[in-house]
Short mmCIF file of C-alpha atoms and ligand atoms in Angstrom, two decimals:
data_model
loop_
_atom_site.label_atom_id
_atom_site.label_comp_id
_atom_site.label_asym_id
_atom_site.label_seq_id
_atom_site.Cartn_x
_atom_site.Cartn_y
_atom_site.Cartn_z
CA MET D 1 -26.89 -2.48 17.94
CA LYS D 2 -24.53 0.39 19.49
CA SER D 3 -24.74 4.03 18.30
CA PRO D 4 -22.99 4.70 15.03
CA VAL D 5 -20.37 7.12 15.34
CA HIS D 6 -18.51 9.58 13.13
CA ILE D 7 -15.43 8.98 11.02
CA THR D 8 -13.76 12.39 9.48
CA VAL D 9 -11.88 10.30 6.08
CA THR D 10 -9.61 13.96 4.02
CA GLY D 11 -8.41 13.80 1.30
CA ALA D 12 -10.89 10.80 1.07
CA ALA D 13 -11.31 10.81 -2.76
CA GLY D 14 -6.89 9.86 -2.84
CA ASN D 15 -4.48 7.48 -3.44
CA ILE D 16 -4.55 5.96 -0.21
CA GLY D 17 -8.42 7.17 1.20
CA TYR D 18 -9.31 5.21 -2.11
CA ALA D 19 -7.63 1.88 -0.26
CA LEU D 20 -8.83 3.17 3.05
CA VAL D 21 -12.77 4.04 2.85
CA PHE D 22 -13.84 1.14 1.78
CA ARG D 23 -11.94 -1.28 4.61
CA ILE D 24 -13.83 1.51 7.77
CA ALA D 25 -16.85 0.77 6.53
CA SER D 26 -16.77 -3.07 6.27
CA GLY D 27 -15.58 -3.12 9.99
CA GLN D 28 -12.15 -3.57 9.81
CA MET D 29 -11.52 -0.36 11.90
CA LEU D 30 -13.44 -0.76 15.32
CA GLY D 31 -15.32 -4.39 14.76
CA LYS D 32 -18.16 -6.12 12.70
CA ASP D 33 -20.60 -4.75 15.68
CA GLN D 34 -19.60 -0.71 14.72
CA PRO D 35 -22.30 1.37 12.90
CA VAL D 36 -20.12 3.74 11.06
CA ILE D 37 -20.89 7.33 9.08
CA LEU D 38 -18.59 8.27 6.71
CA ARG D 39 -17.68 12.20 6.57
CA LEU D 40 -15.31 12.76 3.34
CA LEU D 41 -13.72 15.56 3.77
CA GLU D 42 -12.41 16.91 0.28
CA ILE D 43 -10.70 19.97 -1.62
CA PRO D 44 -13.17 21.47 -4.82
CA GLN D 45 -10.55 19.70 -7.87
CA SER D 46 -11.39 16.88 -6.10
CA ALA D 47 -15.70 17.00 -5.40
CA ALA D 48 -16.39 14.87 -8.84
CA ALA D 49 -14.03 11.86 -7.90
CA LEU D 50 -15.73 12.09 -5.10
CA SER D 51 -18.78 11.62 -5.69
CA GLY D 52 -17.46 8.68 -8.38
CA ILE D 53 -15.82 6.85 -4.45
CA ALA D 54 -19.09 7.37 -2.49
CA MET D 55 -20.92 5.73 -5.60
CA GLU D 56 -18.97 2.70 -5.01
CA LEU D 57 -19.84 2.54 -1.43
CA GLU D 58 -23.20 2.18 -1.59
CA ASP D 59 -22.65 -0.04 -4.38
CA CYS D 60 -20.92 -2.73 -1.77
CA ALA D 61 -23.87 -2.55 0.56
CA PHE D 62 -22.25 -2.21 4.31
CA PRO D 63 -24.49 -3.36 6.56
CA LEU D 64 -22.62 -1.36 8.42
CA LEU D 65 -22.43 1.19 6.64
CA GLN D 66 -25.02 4.38 7.64
CA ASP D 67 -24.69 7.89 6.00
CA ILE D 68 -21.71 8.80 3.53
CA VAL D 69 -21.19 12.87 4.25
CA LEU D 70 -19.26 14.75 1.17
CA THR D 71 -17.86 17.98 1.66
CA ASP D 72 -15.55 20.41 0.92
CA ASP D 73 -15.93 22.68 4.06
CA LEU D 74 -14.42 22.22 7.52
CA SER D 75 -17.19 22.66 9.92
CA VAL D 76 -19.76 19.84 8.40
CA GLY D 77 -16.12 17.57 7.47
CA PHE D 78 -15.95 17.36 11.14
CA HIS D 79 -18.86 17.50 13.12
CA ASP D 80 -19.18 15.60 16.04
CA SER D 81 -16.49 13.86 14.15
CA ASN D 82 -15.34 10.83 16.34
CA TYR D 83 -11.91 9.68 15.00
CA ALA D 84 -10.60 11.16 12.37
CA ILE D 85 -8.05 10.08 9.79
CA LEU D 86 -6.02 13.33 8.38
CA VAL D 87 -4.78 12.47 4.72
CA GLY D 88 -5.64 15.25 2.80
CA ALA D 89 -1.99 16.55 1.38
CA LYS D 90 0.36 16.49 -0.93
CA PRO D 91 2.87 13.12 -1.66
CA ARG D 92 6.62 13.58 -2.37
CA THR D 93 7.53 12.68 -5.50
CA LYS D 94 11.72 11.30 -6.53
CA ASP D 95 14.53 13.15 -5.07
CA MET D 96 12.51 14.92 -2.29
CA GLN D 97 12.45 13.99 1.31
CA ARG D 98 9.39 14.20 3.73
CA SER D 99 10.12 17.33 5.52
CA ASP D 100 10.30 19.33 2.72
CA LEU D 101 6.25 19.13 2.09
CA ILE D 102 6.76 21.01 5.22
CA ALA D 103 5.41 24.22 3.49
CA ASP D 104 2.93 22.90 1.19
CA ASN D 105 0.90 20.93 3.86
CA ALA D 106 1.28 23.09 6.95
CA LYS D 107 -1.75 25.18 6.97
CA ILE D 108 -3.86 22.54 6.41
CA PHE D 109 -3.11 21.39 8.95
CA ALA D 110 -4.06 24.59 11.06
CA ALA D 111 -7.66 24.81 9.25
CA GLN D 112 -7.78 21.21 10.01
CA GLY D 113 -6.96 21.45 14.01
CA ARG D 114 -9.36 24.51 14.15
CA ALA D 115 -11.98 22.96 12.62
CA ILE D 116 -11.31 19.83 15.21
CA ASN D 117 -11.10 22.36 18.33
CA GLU D 118 -14.58 24.71 17.50
CA HIS D 119 -16.52 20.86 15.57
CA ALA D 120 -14.60 17.88 16.79
CA ALA D 121 -16.26 15.57 19.46
CA ARG D 122 -14.75 16.31 22.42
CA ASP D 123 -13.27 12.59 22.84
CA ILE D 124 -12.47 12.80 18.62
CA ARG D 125 -9.22 10.12 18.54
CA VAL D 126 -6.45 12.51 15.76
CA LEU D 127 -4.48 10.25 12.96
CA VAL D 128 -2.50 12.60 11.11
CA VAL D 129 -1.34 9.64 7.31
CA GLY D 130 -0.11 13.14 5.42
CA ASN D 131 3.54 13.90 6.07
CA PRO D 132 5.54 15.24 7.12
CA ALA D 133 2.74 13.34 10.08
CA ASN D 134 4.42 13.84 13.15
CA SER D 135 4.86 17.72 12.24
CA ASN D 136 1.41 18.30 10.65
CA ALA D 137 0.46 16.11 13.67
CA LEU D 138 2.42 18.96 16.24
CA ILE D 139 -0.22 21.53 13.87
CA THR D 140 -2.51 20.36 14.12
CA ALA D 141 -2.80 19.93 17.88
CA ALA D 142 -1.65 23.06 18.54
CA ASN D 143 -4.97 24.65 16.78
CA ALA D 144 -7.01 22.32 18.61
CA PRO D 145 -6.62 24.06 22.33
CA ASN D 146 -9.74 22.85 23.50
CA ILE D 147 -9.26 18.71 22.75
CA ASN D 148 -6.90 16.70 24.72
CA ARG D 149 -3.25 16.67 22.85
CA GLN D 150 -2.67 12.82 24.09
CA HIS D 151 -6.03 12.68 21.46
CA PHE D 152 -3.77 13.81 18.43
CA THR D 153 -0.94 10.56 17.19
CA ALA D 154 0.67 10.61 13.75
CA MET D 155 1.11 7.54 12.02
CA MET D 156 4.53 5.05 12.66
CA ARG D 157 2.18 2.02 11.72
CA LEU D 158 3.76 1.04 8.36
CA ASP D 159 7.39 1.77 9.45
CA HIS D 160 6.48 -1.16 11.97
CA ASN D 161 4.35 -3.18 9.85
CA ARG D 162 8.11 -2.86 7.26
CA ALA D 163 10.36 -3.10 10.12
CA LYS D 164 8.10 -6.65 11.45
CA THR D 165 8.11 -8.13 8.31
CA GLN D 166 11.87 -8.07 7.60
CA VAL D 167 13.21 -9.61 10.70
CA ALA D 168 10.43 -12.50 9.64
CA LEU D 169 11.85 -12.72 5.95
CA LYS D 170 15.15 -12.64 7.88
CA THR D 171 14.15 -15.19 9.74
CA ARG D 172 12.36 -17.28 8.03
CA HIS D 173 9.81 -17.32 10.53
CA PRO D 174 5.32 -15.94 9.76
CA VAL D 175 5.22 -12.71 10.43
CA ALA D 176 3.35 -13.50 13.62
CA ASP D 177 6.30 -14.40 15.33
CA VAL D 178 8.07 -11.39 15.29
CA LYS D 179 7.41 -9.30 18.35
CA HIS D 180 8.26 -6.32 20.81
CA MET D 181 8.91 -4.10 17.41
CA THR D 182 9.73 -0.15 18.20
CA VAL D 183 10.23 2.21 15.78
CA TRP D 184 11.12 5.31 17.43
CA GLY D 185 11.04 9.12 16.32
CA ASN D 186 9.93 10.81 13.28
CA HIS D 187 8.50 9.15 10.70
CA SER D 188 11.68 10.24 7.91
CA SER D 189 15.14 8.28 7.20
CA THR D 190 15.92 9.40 11.09
CA GLN D 191 13.66 7.26 12.35
CA PHE D 192 15.05 4.60 14.23
CA PRO D 193 13.10 0.30 13.39
CA ASP D 194 14.57 -1.12 17.39
CA LEU D 195 15.46 -4.79 17.34
CA GLY D 196 17.19 -4.39 20.50
CA HIS D 197 13.69 -5.70 22.29
CA CYS D 198 12.00 -7.45 19.63
CA LEU D 199 11.56 -11.53 19.63
CA VAL D 200 10.98 -13.77 17.13
CA GLY D 201 8.69 -16.75 18.09
CA GLY D 202 9.78 -16.22 22.16
CA THR D 203 13.68 -15.57 21.09
CA PRO D 204 15.73 -11.90 21.55
CA ALA D 205 15.98 -11.32 17.40
CA PHE D 206 19.74 -10.75 17.86
CA ASP D 207 20.53 -14.46 18.75
CA LEU D 208 18.84 -14.62 15.46
CA VAL D 209 20.20 -11.75 13.61
CA SER D 210 24.06 -10.31 13.65
CA ARG D 211 24.04 -7.43 14.55
CA ASP D 212 25.96 -6.24 10.70
CA TRP D 213 22.37 -6.99 9.22
CA ALA D 214 20.66 -4.72 11.10
CA GLU D 215 23.39 -1.95 11.20
CA ASP D 216 24.44 -2.18 7.31
CA TYR D 217 20.41 -3.82 5.98
CA PHE D 218 17.45 -3.35 7.99
CA ILE D 219 17.67 -0.23 9.73
CA PRO D 220 18.72 1.88 6.50
CA ALA D 221 15.89 -0.93 4.30
CA VAL D 222 12.60 0.54 6.63
CA GLN D 223 14.03 3.95 6.72
CA HIS D 224 14.07 3.90 3.66
CA ARG D 225 11.28 1.85 2.79
CA GLY D 226 8.66 4.35 1.79
CA THR D 227 11.42 5.98 -0.78
CA ALA D 228 11.72 2.74 -2.53
CA ILE D 229 8.34 2.80 -3.52
CA ILE D 230 8.22 5.78 -4.85
CA GLU D 231 11.19 5.23 -6.84
CA ALA D 232 9.38 1.96 -8.16
CA ARG D 233 5.77 2.86 -8.86
CA GLY D 234 6.58 6.88 -9.49
CA ALA D 235 3.64 7.09 -6.96
CA SER D 236 4.32 7.22 -2.60
CA SER D 237 2.97 3.74 -0.51
CA ALA D 238 -1.59 4.13 -0.74
CA ALA D 239 -2.18 0.16 0.32
CA SER D 240 -0.06 -0.52 2.51
CA ALA D 241 -0.49 3.29 4.23
CA ALA D 242 -4.00 3.00 4.73
CA ASN D 243 -3.86 -0.94 6.19
CA ALA D 244 -1.39 1.14 8.18
CA ALA D 245 -4.08 3.62 9.55
CA ILE D 246 -6.69 0.74 9.95
CA ASP D 247 -3.79 -0.92 12.03
CA HIS D 248 -3.39 2.13 14.18
CA MET D 249 -6.29 2.70 14.90
CA ARG D 250 -7.70 -0.78 15.91
CA ASP D 251 -5.66 -1.42 18.41
CA TRP D 252 -5.43 2.26 19.75
CA VAL D 253 -10.20 1.61 19.94
CA LEU D 254 -9.94 -2.21 20.68
CA GLY D 255 -7.10 -2.82 22.37
CA THR D 256 -3.01 -4.45 21.12
CA LYS D 257 -2.37 -7.78 21.81
CA GLU D 258 -1.87 -9.04 25.08
CA ASP D 259 1.46 -10.27 24.56
CA ASP D 260 2.87 -7.58 22.27
CA TRP D 261 3.08 -3.36 21.15
CA THR D 262 2.52 -1.24 18.74
CA SER D 263 4.66 1.75 17.57
CA MET D 264 2.84 5.35 17.60
CA ALA D 265 3.51 8.54 17.54
CA ILE D 266 1.95 10.36 20.22
CA PRO D 267 3.04 13.82 22.47
CA SER D 268 6.56 13.43 24.36
CA ASP D 269 4.59 15.48 27.20
CA GLU D 270 5.93 13.87 30.02
CA GLY D 271 9.68 13.87 28.71
CA HIS D 272 9.88 9.20 29.14
CA TYR D 273 12.99 7.99 27.73
CA GLY D 274 14.54 11.20 27.96
CA VAL D 275 13.29 13.18 25.41
CA LYS D 276 12.17 16.99 24.54
CA GLU D 277 8.72 18.17 25.62
CA GLY D 278 6.69 19.17 22.69
CA LEU D 279 7.61 16.86 20.21
CA ILE D 280 4.85 14.01 18.38
CA PHE D 281 8.00 11.39 19.15
CA SER D 282 7.28 7.39 18.45
CA TYR D 283 6.78 5.18 21.28
CA PRO D 284 6.86 1.70 21.69
CA VAL D 285 3.26 1.40 23.68
CA THR D 286 -0.17 -0.52 24.67
CA CYS D 287 -3.83 0.45 24.18
CA SER D 288 -6.47 -0.81 26.27
CA ASN D 289 -9.52 0.88 27.13
CA GLY D 290 -9.17 3.60 24.31
CA GLN D 291 -5.99 4.85 25.65
CA TYR D 292 -2.34 4.26 24.76
CA HIS D 293 1.04 3.22 27.51
CA ILE D 294 4.12 3.96 27.07
CA VAL D 295 6.23 1.11 27.60
CA THR D 296 8.38 1.58 30.32
CA GLY D 297 12.04 1.02 31.46
CA LEU D 298 12.77 -0.76 28.07
CA GLU D 299 16.90 -0.47 28.56
CA VAL D 300 18.61 2.11 26.53
CA ASP D 301 22.28 1.54 25.53
CA ASP D 302 24.19 4.38 23.81
CA ASP D 303 23.76 3.05 21.25
CA MET D 304 20.05 3.42 20.29
CA GLN D 305 20.07 7.40 22.75
CA ASN D 306 22.47 8.29 20.00
CA LYS D 307 19.70 7.28 16.68
CA MET D 308 16.97 8.26 19.20
CA ASN D 309 18.77 12.00 20.30
CA THR D 310 19.01 11.53 15.90
CA THR D 311 15.65 11.68 15.40
CA GLU D 312 14.48 14.14 17.96
CA GLN D 313 17.00 16.83 16.79
CA GLU D 314 15.72 16.64 14.01
CA LEU D 315 11.53 16.17 14.77
CA SER D 316 12.98 19.65 16.89
CA GLN D 317 14.02 21.57 13.77
CA GLU D 318 11.09 20.54 12.23
CA ARG D 319 8.83 22.06 14.87
CA ASP D 320 10.96 26.07 14.64
CA ILE D 321 9.82 25.36 10.63
CA ILE D 322 7.09 25.50 12.00
CA SER D 323 7.13 27.58 14.53
CA ASP D 324 5.06 29.89 13.42
CA PHE D 325 1.65 27.47 12.50
CA LEU D 326 1.55 26.05 15.86
CA LYS D 327 0.84 30.03 17.01
CA LEU D 328 -3.27 30.29 17.54
CA SER D 329 -2.73 33.44 16.15
CA ASN D 330 -2.93 31.97 12.22
P1 LIG N 401 -2.72 11.61 -3.37
O1 LIG N 401 -2.50 12.97 -4.23
O2 LIG N 401 -3.11 10.53 -3.62
O3 LIG N 401 -3.72 12.14 -2.45
C1 LIG N 401 -4.53 12.95 -1.48
C2 LIG N 401 -5.99 13.59 -1.30
O4 LIG N 401 -5.81 14.94 -0.71
C3 LIG N 401 -6.15 14.53 -3.69
O5 LIG N 401 -7.63 13.71 -2.96
C4 LIG N 401 -5.91 15.42 -2.04
O6 LIG N 401 -7.54 16.26 -3.35
C5 LIG N 401 -6.66 15.59 -1.03
N1 LIG N 401 -6.70 16.92 -1.20
C6 LIG N 401 -5.24 18.28 -0.49
N2 LIG N 401 -5.03 18.72 0.23
C7 LIG N 401 -6.24 19.20 1.02
C8 LIG N 401 -7.03 19.30 2.35
N3 LIG N 401 -6.32 20.64 2.31
N4 LIG N 401 -8.51 18.77 2.22
C9 LIG N 401 -9.34 17.75 1.99
N5 LIG N 401 -8.37 17.32 1.49
C10 LIG N 401 -7.42 17.11 0.74
O7 LIG N 401 -1.59 11.37 -2.07
P2 LIG N 401 -1.76 10.27 -1.04
O8 LIG N 401 -0.41 8.66 -1.82
O9 LIG N 401 -3.23 9.53 -0.92
O10 LIG N 401 -0.95 10.61 0.35
C11 LIG N 401 -1.64 10.88 1.41
C12 LIG N 401 -0.59 11.98 2.19
O11 LIG N 401 0.02 10.55 2.70
C13 LIG N 401 0.74 12.13 1.58
O12 LIG N 401 1.07 13.31 2.10
C14 LIG N 401 1.76 11.62 1.22
O13 LIG N 401 3.57 11.22 2.15
C15 LIG N 401 1.01 10.31 2.46
N6 LIG N 401 1.51 9.09 2.87
C16 LIG N 401 2.59 9.18 4.81
C17 LIG N 401 2.55 8.29 5.01
C18 LIG N 401 2.96 7.92 6.51
O14 LIG N 401 3.15 6.47 6.69
N7 LIG N 401 2.87 8.93 7.21
C19 LIG N 401 2.83 7.36 4.06
C20 LIG N 401 2.43 6.59 2.79
C21 LIG N 401 1.95 8.27 2.26
C1 LIG N 402 5.93 6.00 3.22
O1 LIG N 402 7.22 5.85 3.74
O2 LIG N 402 5.58 5.34 2.04
C2 LIG N 402 5.54 8.15 2.79
O3 LIG N 402 6.04 8.47 3.86
C3 LIG N 402 5.05 8.28 1.43
C4 LIG N 402 6.90 8.62 1.24
O4 LIG N 402 6.68 9.77 1.69
O5 LIG N 402 7.50 8.22 1.62
#
């Protein structure tokens, strides 16, 4: 049996947390041979709900679950943490953009970045889910200067999965046939779901669907899916977000499928595809041996370039707004 790893989940008593922690404890994230210690971090107001979740976790008798730590103390929550999924943050409501959450949520991620810097395992891998996820990941990384910046990522997997399913439904193929999907940029309505390199059962997607369908239906449907869910449910996506977090971490740690790639928002520090350095930007990546690698050499035409520029500009604007939180003194 492997030694147990510590997994921190913030906001564990919230909607996403409730759909997430049981799946982690059952081995769906890191594999059926990996024992886990869950470190569940919440605010004091949610302590009672969190204790109920811990009781339910116990009642599942998960063989891989070695311990559950409940806390509202950052130093305890991130102590020796090997993996952190940062969910705890305010969700948006109808008529808000995700970026409207910046002011409320930025402080949370600055404090958590500092705690990760001080208390976590030096090779911790971090996934930010709380919105606006890309900019929150930038804040977290900036406040954890002693941890490898490449280990701070934000979640685009929900957008990636949404995009794959829309193509599968349109082409009447099983979703497993849809490969080489990419969602570029920001987890916002400027994101660019890109069919240009996508294959469906080995056939280029654009041999099966029209460019008009992509422009008029597919791209806006994926960009605005979060809003559609909030309007329908009266609350933001939760089970699908938790599922995407599991997919993101599993692929990062255990590897992507040999003939496919995924979308992850990662530091743009090497300027791949001409993206400005110093943003958390979503790229196509493959993962192996616990590392991700940007898929390079994809052809980018003028239309794609324009769409990538739009989402990059939005991320730069968000970075200007959060500039105070990117300084270590905060
Ligand atoms: P929720 O309100 O149901 O739960 C949030 C939880 O976080 C609550 O239990 C709250 O007590 C806790 N919390 C608040 N501040 C905290 C702090 N400082 N430390 C620890 N915990 C804290 O919200 P939810 O539906 O679970 O969504 C959480 C976040 O995830 C939101 O920002 C939402 O917009 C975002 N989200 C992101 C994606 C994505 O694809 N990136 C998808 C869905 C939702
Ligand atoms: C989503 O994409 O479903 C989440 O980011 C929630 C939201 O605010 O849209």
